[in-house]
Amino acid sequence: MEVLLLGTGAADGWPNPFCRCRSCVDAADRHEIRGQTAAMVDDVLMLDCGPEAPRAAVRFGRTLADVRHILLTHAHTDHLGPQALLFRSWVDTGHTLDVIGPSDALDVCRPWVGPDDPVRFVPVVAGDELPVGEYTVRVLPAQHRVFRDGDAVLYDVTGPDGSRILWACDTGPLTVSWFDAVRAAAFDAVFLEETFGDRTDLSSGHLGLPEFAETVEALRGCGAVVDSTDVVAVHLGHHNPPIARLRERLRHCGARPGTDGEVLDMGSGSSGSSGSRTLVLGGVRSGKSRHAEELSAAYESVTYVATGGTREGDEEWARRVALHRERRPETWVTIETADVAQALREATEPLLIDCLGTWLTARLDVHDVWNGGDVAAVDADIDELLDAWKACRVPVVAVSNEVGSGVVPATASGRLFRDLLGRLNASVASVSDSVTLVVAGIPMRLR
């Protein structure tokens, strides 16, 4: 199963458009703008469809033309934008759409569907199990309500490849008996809401950080979450601490925040990790490495691939390396190697590669390009790196220098390096799930 997160924010998103709190200002400064939580599975099944979800799909390069099933959790407006059914009726998709959910949610949809529209409504209640195309869906109760008890549900979805996910949004703290229904499920991924941070006084129908941690612990205790499960916090709101601190808080309970546009690839022998690929670009002292470390901080164990190695007798370089090491958590492992392709192929835990510029320099040295060596051999190394990057089955963040914005280098070797690095960055970006440019310490998402 492939899961695309169309949004990971609460009903008001994050940042809240009307708020100036520290959390909202930090999110806006980072250009981390989260829309209302929804997801798309294998381009054919949607998990919730709020008013922002259709446009988010287009923004992330997807079409809804092939969507055949929508699983609605409840009728709150951030999870259900029924107007999408009207827009769909203006286009002949050539197939029937199943809209599945609690009866109250379906009733909200019916006025938006004409008598001849190819839409089929399938009401469900907690405890149901049903085939949905090639998927098996189990309907679970939620501690959440719109109008009455039982009008909100959660979903346990098994894909045709055997991978299995839990969509647990929206819900408050779950009862002890609830966990019996997912005992030994060993989900590949769990998408669990975490709306209120430390403001647990705001609603009993959502989770804050303490309740989120307790829920994850209970899921581990019943075997629903195992070591390979990717636990992803969604429905994130501005009552949470700024994202860097939130990543650290979630990491302590074995979870991480989801990101809008993130793609998770599960099943077919994967270990349940997302395998997401992120490229972070920036100039010298732009803050690109620090931002990459913040992105990787969601994981307790990370392999830091240092491509620069050591430089005998260079004290200034040694100080730079020492500063980077001091910033890394003690649970991270550092390897110094120029064989990045091998590191990508053999990785069993998340990677942070810093950086592709020094890797390219090492390849130019190996092939003696500065003295007229074979540039084609460097191109072959780049192709090998790209193949390993695309095939990597663990989350990976790579840092690279952005060198195309300055003056034309005065030397032929400088121009060669600039051109090769520019092509390398463009090639890696084209096969990455997320690309960020860091300027003056401010990360700007390009994809």
CSV table of C-alpha atoms in Angstrom, one decimal:
chain,number,residue,atom,x,y,z
A,1,MET,CA,0.0,0.0,0.0
A,2,GLU,CA,1.1,3.5,-0.7
A,3,VAL,CA,-0.4,6.2,1.5
A,4,LEU,CA,-0.2,9.9,0.5
A,5,LEU,CA,-0.9,12.3,3.4
A,6,LEU,CA,-3.1,15.0,1.8
A,7,GLY,CA,-3.1,16.9,5.1
A,8,THR,CA,-1.9,16.5,8.7
A,9,GLY,CA,-3.5,19.4,10.4
A,10,ALA,CA,-6.4,19.9,12.8
A,11,ALA,CA,-9.8,21.4,11.7
A,12,ASP,CA,-8.2,24.9,11.6
A,13,GLY,CA,-4.9,23.6,10.1
A,14,TRP,CA,-1.6,24.6,11.6
A,15,PRO,CA,-0.9,27.5,11.8
A,16,ASN,CA,-4.3,28.8,12.6
A,17,PRO,CA,-4.8,31.6,10.1
A,18,PHE,CA,-6.0,34.0,12.8
A,19,CYS,CA,-3.4,33.3,15.4
A,20,ARG,CA,-0.1,34.9,16.5
A,21,CYS,CA,1.0,32.3,19.1
A,22,ARG,CA,4.6,31.1,19.2
A,23,SER,CA,3.6,27.8,17.6
A,24,CYS,CA,1.8,29.4,14.7
A,25,VAL,CA,4.5,31.9,14.1
A,26,ASP,CA,7.1,29.2,14.1
A,27,ALA,CA,5.2,27.1,11.6
A,28,ALA,CA,4.6,30.0,9.3
A,29,ASP,CA,8.3,31.0,9.5
A,30,ARG,CA,9.2,27.5,8.5
A,31,HIS,CA,6.6,27.4,5.7
A,32,GLU,CA,5.2,24.3,7.3
A,33,ILE,CA,1.5,24.9,6.5
A,34,ARG,CA,-0.6,21.9,7.4
A,35,GLY,CA,-4.0,21.4,5.9
A,36,GLN,CA,-6.9,19.4,7.3
A,37,THR,CA,-6.1,15.8,7.8
A,38,ALA,CA,-6.9,13.3,5.0
A,39,ALA,CA,-5.1,10.7,3.0
A,40,MET,CA,-5.2,8.8,-0.2
A,41,VAL,CA,-4.3,5.1,-0.6
A,42,ASP,CA,-3.0,3.8,-3.9
A,43,ASP,CA,-4.8,6.6,-5.7
A,44,VAL,CA,-8.0,4.7,-5.4
A,45,LEU,CA,-9.2,5.0,-1.8
A,46,MET,CA,-9.5,8.2,0.3
A,47,LEU,CA,-9.5,8.3,4.1
A,48,ASP,CA,-11.7,11.3,4.8
A,49,CYS,CA,-12.4,14.0,2.3
A,50,GLY,CA,-12.6,17.5,3.8
A,51,PRO,CA,-13.0,20.6,1.7
A,52,GLU,CA,-9.2,21.0,1.4
A,53,ALA,CA,-8.4,17.5,0.4
A,54,PRO,CA,-9.2,17.6,-3.4
A,55,ARG,CA,-7.1,20.6,-4.0
A,56,ALA,CA,-4.3,19.1,-1.9
A,57,ALA,CA,-4.2,16.0,-4.1
A,58,VAL,CA,-3.7,18.2,-7.2
A,59,ARG,CA,-1.0,20.3,-5.4
A,60,PHE,CA,0.9,17.1,-4.7
A,61,GLY,CA,0.7,15.9,-8.3
A,62,ARG,CA,-2.2,13.4,-8.0
A,63,THR,CA,-5.6,13.2,-9.6
A,64,LEU,CA,-8.8,12.0,-8.0
A,65,ALA,CA,-10.1,10.6,-11.3
A,66,ASP,CA,-9.3,7.0,-10.2
A,67,VAL,CA,-10.7,7.2,-6.7
A,68,ARG,CA,-13.3,4.5,-6.2
A,69,HIS,CA,-13.9,4.5,-2.5
A,70,ILE,CA,-14.1,7.2,0.2
A,71,LEU,CA,-14.0,6.1,3.9
A,72,LEU,CA,-15.6,8.9,6.0
A,73,THR,CA,-14.9,8.8,9.7
A,74,HIS,CA,-17.6,11.3,10.6
A,75,ALA,CA,-19.5,14.4,9.5
A,76,HIS,CA,-17.4,17.2,11.0
A,77,THR,CA,-16.7,19.7,8.2
A,78,ASP,CA,-12.9,19.3,8.2
A,79,HIS,CA,-13.4,15.6,7.4
A,80,LEU,CA,-16.3,15.9,5.1
A,81,GLY,CA,-16.6,18.4,2.2
A,82,PRO,CA,-19.6,16.9,0.3
A,83,GLN,CA,-19.3,19.6,-2.4
A,84,ALA,CA,-16.5,17.4,-3.9
A,85,LEU,CA,-19.3,15.0,-5.1
A,86,LEU,CA,-20.9,17.8,-7.1
A,87,PHE,CA,-17.6,18.6,-8.8
A,88,ARG,CA,-17.1,15.0,-9.6
A,89,SER,CA,-20.5,14.8,-11.3
A,90,TRP,CA,-19.2,17.4,-13.9
A,91,VAL,CA,-16.7,14.9,-15.1
A,92,ASP,CA,-17.2,11.4,-16.5
A,93,THR,CA,-14.8,9.2,-14.6
A,94,GLY,CA,-16.2,6.0,-16.0
A,95,HIS,CA,-16.8,4.2,-12.7
A,96,THR,CA,-18.9,4.2,-9.6
A,97,LEU,CA,-17.7,5.8,-6.4
A,98,ASP,CA,-18.5,4.1,-3.1
A,99,VAL,CA,-19.0,6.6,-0.2
A,100,ILE,CA,-18.7,4.6,3.0
A,101,GLY,CA,-19.2,5.9,6.5
A,102,PRO,CA,-21.7,6.4,9.4
A,103,SER,CA,-25.3,7.1,8.3
A,104,ASP,CA,-25.2,10.7,9.5
A,105,ALA,CA,-22.1,11.5,7.4
A,106,LEU,CA,-23.8,9.9,4.3
A,107,ASP,CA,-26.9,11.9,4.9
A,108,VAL,CA,-24.8,15.1,4.6
A,109,CYS,CA,-23.6,13.9,1.2
A,110,ARG,CA,-26.9,12.9,-0.4
A,111,PRO,CA,-28.1,16.4,-1.4
A,112,TRP,CA,-24.9,16.8,-3.4
A,113,VAL,CA,-25.5,13.8,-5.6
A,114,GLY,CA,-27.9,13.7,-8.5
A,115,PRO,CA,-30.2,10.8,-9.2
A,116,ASP,CA,-28.1,9.6,-12.1
A,117,ASP,CA,-24.7,10.2,-10.5
A,118,PRO,CA,-22.5,7.0,-10.3
A,119,VAL,CA,-22.3,7.1,-6.5
A,120,ARG,CA,-23.2,4.3,-4.1
A,121,PHE,CA,-23.7,5.0,-0.4
A,122,VAL,CA,-22.6,2.3,2.1
A,123,PRO,CA,-23.5,2.9,5.7
A,124,VAL,CA,-21.4,1.3,8.4
A,125,VAL,CA,-21.2,1.0,12.2
A,126,ALA,CA,-18.5,0.0,14.5
A,127,GLY,CA,-17.9,-3.7,14.4
A,128,ASP,CA,-18.6,-4.1,10.7
A,129,GLU,CA,-16.1,-5.8,8.4
A,130,LEU,CA,-16.5,-5.4,4.6
A,131,PRO,CA,-14.6,-5.8,1.4
A,132,VAL,CA,-13.9,-2.4,-0.3
A,133,GLY,CA,-12.6,-3.2,-3.7
A,134,GLU,CA,-9.3,-5.1,-3.2
A,135,TYR,CA,-9.2,-3.9,0.5
A,136,THR,CA,-10.6,-5.4,3.7
A,137,VAL,CA,-11.9,-2.7,6.0
A,138,ARG,CA,-12.8,-3.2,9.7
A,139,VAL,CA,-14.8,-0.4,11.3
A,140,LEU,CA,-13.8,0.5,14.9
A,141,PRO,CA,-15.5,2.7,17.4
A,142,ALA,CA,-14.2,6.2,18.1
A,143,GLN,CA,-14.4,8.3,21.3
A,144,HIS,CA,-15.8,11.2,19.3
A,145,ARG,CA,-19.2,12.4,18.3
A,146,VAL,CA,-20.9,14.9,16.0
A,147,PHE,CA,-24.6,14.7,16.9
A,148,ARG,CA,-24.8,11.4,18.9
A,149,ASP,CA,-22.8,8.5,20.2
A,150,GLY,CA,-21.7,6.1,17.5
A,151,ASP,CA,-21.7,8.6,14.6
A,152,ALA,CA,-17.9,8.7,14.4
A,153,VAL,CA,-15.7,5.7,13.6
A,154,LEU,CA,-12.1,4.7,12.9
A,155,TYR,CA,-10.8,2.3,10.2
A,156,ASP,CA,-8.5,-0.8,10.1
A,157,VAL,CA,-7.5,-1.2,6.5
A,158,THR,CA,-5.7,-4.2,4.9
A,159,GLY,CA,-4.4,-3.8,1.4
A,160,PRO,CA,-4.2,-6.4,-1.4
A,161,ASP,CA,-0.5,-6.8,-0.7
A,162,GLY,CA,-1.2,-7.7,3.0
A,163,SER,CA,0.0,-4.4,4.5
A,164,ARG,CA,-2.2,-3.0,7.2
A,165,ILE,CA,-2.9,0.5,8.6
A,166,LEU,CA,-4.9,2.0,11.3
A,167,TRP,CA,-6.6,5.3,10.6
A,168,ALA,CA,-7.5,6.7,14.1
A,169,CYS,CA,-8.7,10.2,13.6
A,170,ASP,CA,-10.7,11.8,15.3
A,171,THR,CA,-10.9,10.2,18.8
A,172,GLY,CA,-10.4,10.9,22.4
A,173,PRO,CA,-8.9,8.3,24.8
A,174,LEU,CA,-9.9,4.8,23.9
A,175,THR,CA,-11.4,2.3,26.4
A,176,VAL,CA,-9.4,-0.7,27.6
A,177,SER,CA,-11.8,-3.0,25.8
A,178,TRP,CA,-11.2,-1.2,22.5
A,179,PHE,CA,-7.7,-2.6,22.1
A,180,ASP,CA,-9.0,-6.2,22.0
A,181,ALA,CA,-10.2,-5.5,18.5
A,182,VAL,CA,-6.7,-4.8,17.2
A,183,ARG,CA,-4.8,-7.3,19.4
A,184,ALA,CA,-1.7,-8.7,17.5
A,185,ALA,CA,-2.6,-6.6,14.4
A,186,ALA,CA,1.1,-5.6,13.9
A,187,PHE,CA,0.1,-2.6,11.8
A,188,ASP,CA,2.6,-1.4,9.2
A,189,ALA,CA,1.5,2.2,10.0
A,190,VAL,CA,-0.7,3.8,12.6
A,191,PHE,CA,-2.1,7.3,11.9
A,192,LEU,CA,-3.2,8.6,15.3
A,193,GLU,CA,-4.6,12.0,16.0
A,194,GLU,CA,-2.7,14.4,18.4
A,195,THR,CA,-4.6,17.6,18.4
A,196,PHE,CA,-4.1,19.5,21.6
A,197,GLY,CA,-0.5,19.1,22.8
A,198,ASP,CA,-0.5,19.8,26.5
A,199,ARG,CA,-4.0,21.5,26.5
A,200,THR,CA,-5.8,18.3,27.5
A,201,ASP,CA,-8.6,20.5,29.1
A,202,LEU,CA,-10.0,21.5,25.7
A,203,SER,CA,-12.0,18.4,24.7
A,204,SER,CA,-12.5,14.8,25.6
A,205,GLY,CA,-13.0,14.0,21.9
A,206,HIS,CA,-9.4,14.5,20.9
A,207,LEU,CA,-5.9,13.5,22.2
A,208,GLY,CA,-3.2,15.6,23.6
A,209,LEU,CA,0.4,14.6,24.0
A,210,PRO,CA,-0.1,12.7,27.3
A,211,GLU,CA,-3.1,10.7,26.0
A,212,PHE,CA,-1.3,10.1,22.7
A,213,ALA,CA,1.6,8.6,24.5
A,214,GLU,CA,-0.7,6.4,26.6
A,215,THR,CA,-2.6,5.2,23.5
A,216,VAL,CA,0.7,4.3,21.7
A,217,GLU,CA,1.8,2.4,24.8
A,218,ALA,CA,-1.5,0.5,24.9
A,219,LEU,CA,-1.2,-0.3,21.2
A,220,ARG,CA,2.3,-1.7,21.9
A,221,GLY,CA,1.0,-3.7,24.8
A,222,CYS,CA,-1.6,-5.5,22.7
A,223,GLY,CA,0.7,-6.1,19.8
A,224,ALA,CA,-1.0,-3.6,17.4
A,225,VAL,CA,2.2,-1.6,17.3
A,226,VAL,CA,5.5,-3.5,16.9
A,227,ASP,CA,9.0,-2.4,16.4
A,228,SER,CA,8.5,-2.0,12.6
A,229,THR,CA,5.3,0.1,12.9
A,230,ASP,CA,5.5,3.6,11.7
A,231,VAL,CA,3.5,5.6,14.2
A,232,VAL,CA,2.5,8.9,12.7
A,233,ALA,CA,0.8,11.8,14.5
A,234,VAL,CA,-1.8,13.6,12.5
A,235,HIS,CA,-4.6,16.1,13.1
A,236,LEU,CA,-2.0,18.4,14.6
A,237,GLY,CA,-3.0,21.8,15.9
A,238,HIS,CA,-1.4,24.9,17.2
A,239,HIS,CA,-1.8,24.0,20.9
A,240,ASN,CA,1.2,21.8,20.3
A,241,PRO,CA,4.7,23.1,20.9
A,242,PRO,CA,6.7,24.3,17.9
A,243,ILE,CA,7.5,21.5,15.5
A,244,ALA,CA,11.1,20.9,16.5
A,245,ARG,CA,10.1,20.4,20.1
A,246,LEU,CA,7.1,18.3,19.1
A,247,ARG,CA,9.3,16.0,17.1
A,248,GLU,CA,11.4,15.4,20.2
A,249,ARG,CA,8.3,14.8,22.4
A,250,LEU,CA,6.8,12.3,20.0
A,251,ARG,CA,10.1,10.5,19.5
A,252,HIS,CA,10.1,9.6,23.2
A,253,CYS,CA,7.0,7.5,22.6
A,254,GLY,CA,8.2,6.0,19.3
A,255,ALA,CA,6.2,8.3,17.0
A,256,ARG,CA,6.7,11.2,14.7
A,257,PRO,CA,4.6,14.0,13.2
A,258,GLY,CA,3.2,13.4,9.7
A,259,THR,CA,3.9,16.0,7.0
A,260,ASP,CA,1.5,17.2,4.3
A,261,GLY,CA,2.5,15.5,1.0
A,262,GLU,CA,4.4,12.7,2.6
A,263,VAL,CA,4.3,9.4,0.9
A,264,LEU,CA,4.5,6.1,2.9
A,265,ASP,CA,5.2,2.9,1.0
A,266,MET,CA,4.3,-0.3,2.8
A,267,GLY,CA,4.0,-4.0,2.1
A,268,SER,CA,5.9,-6.1,-0.5
A,269,GLY,CA,8.6,-6.9,1.9
A,270,SER,CA,9.1,-3.4,3.4
A,271,SER,CA,9.5,-3.1,7.1
A,272,GLY,CA,6.6,-0.6,7.5
A,273,SER,CA,8.8,2.4,7.3
A,274,SER,CA,7.9,5.2,5.0
A,275,GLY,CA,10.9,5.1,2.8
A,276,SER,CA,10.4,8.9,2.3
A,277,ARG,CA,13.1,10.8,0.5
A,278,THR,CA,13.9,14.4,1.4
A,279,LEU,CA,16.4,16.7,-0.2
A,280,VAL,CA,17.5,19.8,1.8
A,281,LEU,CA,19.3,22.4,-0.2
A,282,GLY,CA,21.0,25.6,0.9
A,283,GLY,CA,24.1,27.8,0.7
A,284,VAL,CA,27.0,28.0,3.0
A,285,ARG,CA,25.9,28.6,6.7
A,286,SER,CA,22.3,28.7,5.6
A,287,GLY,CA,21.1,26.3,8.3
A,288,LYS,CA,20.5,23.4,5.9
A,289,SER,CA,22.3,20.8,8.1
A,290,ARG,CA,20.5,21.9,11.2
A,291,HIS,CA,17.1,21.8,9.4
A,292,ALA,CA,17.9,18.3,8.2
A,293,GLU,CA,18.8,17.2,11.7
A,294,GLU,CA,15.5,18.6,13.0
A,295,LEU,CA,13.6,16.6,10.3
A,296,SER,CA,15.5,13.4,11.4
A,297,ALA,CA,15.0,14.1,15.1
A,298,ALA,CA,11.6,12.3,14.8
A,299,TYR,CA,13.5,9.0,14.8
A,300,GLU,CA,15.3,7.7,17.9
A,301,SER,CA,17.9,5.8,15.9
A,302,VAL,CA,19.5,7.5,12.8
A,303,THR,CA,22.6,6.7,10.8
A,304,TYR,CA,24.4,9.9,10.0
A,305,VAL,CA,26.4,9.4,6.8
A,306,ALA,CA,29.2,11.9,6.8
A,307,THR,CA,30.6,12.2,3.3
A,308,GLY,CA,33.4,14.7,4.1
A,309,GLY,CA,35.6,12.4,6.1
A,310,THR,CA,38.6,13.7,8.0
A,311,ARG,CA,41.2,16.1,6.8
A,312,GLU,CA,44.6,15.6,8.3
A,313,GLY,CA,46.1,18.8,9.8
A,314,ASP,CA,43.0,21.0,9.1
A,315,GLU,CA,42.0,22.3,12.5
A,316,GLU,CA,39.2,24.5,11.2
A,317,TRP,CA,37.6,21.5,9.5
A,318,ALA,CA,38.0,19.4,12.6
A,319,ARG,CA,36.1,22.2,14.6
A,320,ARG,CA,33.3,22.1,12.1
A,321,VAL,CA,33.0,18.3,12.4
A,322,ALA,CA,33.0,18.5,16.2
A,323,LEU,CA,30.3,21.1,16.2
A,324,HIS,CA,28.0,18.9,14.0
A,325,ARG,CA,28.7,15.8,16.2
A,326,GLU,CA,27.8,17.8,19.4
A,327,ARG,CA,24.3,18.5,17.9
A,328,ARG,CA,23.5,14.9,17.2
A,329,PRO,CA,21.6,12.8,19.8
A,330,GLU,CA,23.6,10.1,21.5
A,331,THR,CA,21.4,7.4,19.9
A,332,TRP,CA,22.6,8.3,16.4
A,333,VAL,CA,25.4,6.4,14.7
A,334,THR,CA,27.9,8.2,12.5
A,335,ILE,CA,29.6,6.5,9.6
A,336,GLU,CA,32.2,8.3,7.4
A,337,THR,CA,32.1,7.1,3.9
A,338,ALA,CA,32.0,8.3,0.3
A,339,ASP,CA,30.1,5.2,-0.8
A,340,VAL,CA,26.7,6.7,-0.3
A,341,ALA,CA,25.0,4.3,-2.7
A,342,GLN,CA,26.0,1.3,-0.5
A,343,ALA,CA,24.8,3.1,2.6
A,344,LEU,CA,21.4,3.7,0.9
A,345,ARG,CA,21.2,0.0,-0.2
A,346,GLU,CA,22.1,-1.5,3.1
A,347,ALA,CA,20.2,0.9,5.4
A,348,THR,CA,17.9,-0.6,8.0
A,349,GLU,CA,17.2,2.6,10.0
A,350,PRO,CA,16.7,6.2,8.9
A,351,LEU,CA,19.6,7.9,7.2
A,352,LEU,CA,20.8,11.5,7.2
A,353,ILE,CA,23.4,12.2,4.4
A,354,ASP,CA,25.5,15.3,4.8
A,355,CYS,CA,26.4,16.2,2.2
A,356,LEU,CA,26.1,15.5,-1.5
A,357,GLY,CA,28.5,18.3,-2.4
A,358,THR,CA,31.4,16.7,-0.5
A,359,TRP,CA,30.3,13.3,-1.9
A,360,LEU,CA,30.6,14.7,-5.5
A,361,THR,CA,34.0,16.2,-4.6
A,362,ALA,CA,35.2,12.8,-3.5
A,363,ARG,CA,34.0,11.2,-6.7
A,364,LEU,CA,35.9,13.8,-8.8
A,365,ASP,CA,39.0,13.1,-6.7
A,366,VAL,CA,38.7,9.3,-7.2
A,367,HIS,CA,38.4,9.7,-10.9
A,368,ASP,CA,41.1,12.4,-11.1
A,369,VAL,CA,38.8,14.6,-13.0
A,370,TRP,CA,40.7,17.7,-11.9
A,371,ASN,CA,43.7,16.5,-14.0
A,372,GLY,CA,41.7,15.5,-17.1
A,373,GLY,CA,40.3,12.2,-15.7
A,374,ASP,CA,37.1,10.6,-16.9
A,375,VAL,CA,34.0,12.7,-16.2
A,376,ALA,CA,31.8,9.8,-17.6
A,377,ALA,CA,32.9,7.7,-14.6
A,378,VAL,CA,31.4,10.4,-12.3
A,379,ASP,CA,28.2,10.4,-14.3
A,380,ALA,CA,28.1,6.6,-13.7
A,381,ASP,CA,28.5,7.2,-10.0
A,382,ILE,CA,25.7,9.7,-10.0
A,383,ASP,CA,23.4,7.1,-11.8
A,384,GLU,CA,24.3,4.5,-9.2
A,385,LEU,CA,23.5,7.0,-6.4
A,386,LEU,CA,20.1,7.8,-8.0
A,387,ASP,CA,19.2,4.2,-8.3
A,388,ALA,CA,20.0,3.5,-4.6
A,389,TRP,CA,18.2,6.7,-3.6
A,390,LYS,CA,15.0,5.6,-5.4
A,391,ALA,CA,15.2,2.1,-4.0
A,392,CYS,CA,16.0,3.1,-0.4
A,393,ARG,CA,13.4,1.5,2.0
A,394,VAL,CA,14.0,3.7,5.0
A,395,PRO,CA,13.3,7.4,5.5
A,396,VAL,CA,16.3,9.3,4.2
A,397,VAL,CA,17.3,13.0,4.3
A,398,ALA,CA,20.1,14.3,2.2
A,399,VAL,CA,21.8,17.7,2.4
A,400,SER,CA,23.4,19.4,-0.6
A,401,ASN,CA,24.9,22.8,-1.4
A,402,GLU,CA,23.0,25.2,-3.7
A,403,VAL,CA,25.7,26.7,-5.8
A,404,GLY,CA,23.9,28.0,-8.8
A,405,SER,CA,22.9,31.4,-7.5
A,406,GLY,CA,26.3,33.0,-7.3
A,407,VAL,CA,28.8,34.4,-9.8
A,408,VAL,CA,30.3,32.2,-12.5
A,409,PRO,CA,33.4,30.6,-11.0
A,410,ALA,CA,36.7,32.0,-12.4
A,411,THR,CA,38.3,28.6,-13.0
A,412,ALA,CA,37.4,25.7,-15.3
A,413,SER,CA,37.4,23.3,-12.4
A,414,GLY,CA,35.0,25.5,-10.4
A,415,ARG,CA,32.6,25.7,-13.3
A,416,LEU,CA,32.7,22.0,-13.8
A,417,PHE,CA,31.9,21.4,-10.1
A,418,ARG,CA,29.1,23.9,-10.2
A,419,ASP,CA,27.5,22.3,-13.3
A,420,LEU,CA,27.8,18.8,-12.1
A,421,LEU,CA,26.4,19.6,-8.6
A,422,GLY,CA,23.5,21.5,-10.2
A,423,ARG,CA,22.7,18.5,-12.4
A,424,LEU,CA,23.1,16.2,-9.4
A,425,ASN,CA,20.7,18.3,-7.2
A,426,ALA,CA,18.1,18.5,-10.0
A,427,SER,CA,18.3,14.7,-10.5
A,428,VAL,CA,17.9,13.9,-6.8
A,429,ALA,CA,15.1,16.4,-6.5
A,430,SER,CA,13.2,14.9,-9.3
A,431,VAL,CA,13.0,11.5,-7.5
A,432,SER,CA,12.4,12.9,-4.0
A,433,ASP,CA,9.2,13.1,-2.1
A,434,SER,CA,10.1,16.4,-0.5
A,435,VAL,CA,12.5,19.2,-1.4
A,436,THR,CA,13.3,22.1,0.9
A,437,LEU,CA,15.5,25.2,0.2
A,438,VAL,CA,17.0,26.8,3.4
A,439,VAL,CA,17.8,30.5,3.0
A,440,ALA,CA,19.1,32.6,6.0
A,441,GLY,CA,18.0,29.8,8.4
A,442,ILE,CA,14.4,29.8,6.9
A,443,PRO,CA,13.3,26.5,5.3
A,444,MET,CA,11.1,27.0,2.2
A,445,ARG,CA,9.4,23.9,0.9
A,446,LEU,CA,9.8,23.6,-2.9
A,447,ARG,CA,7.9,20.3,-3.0
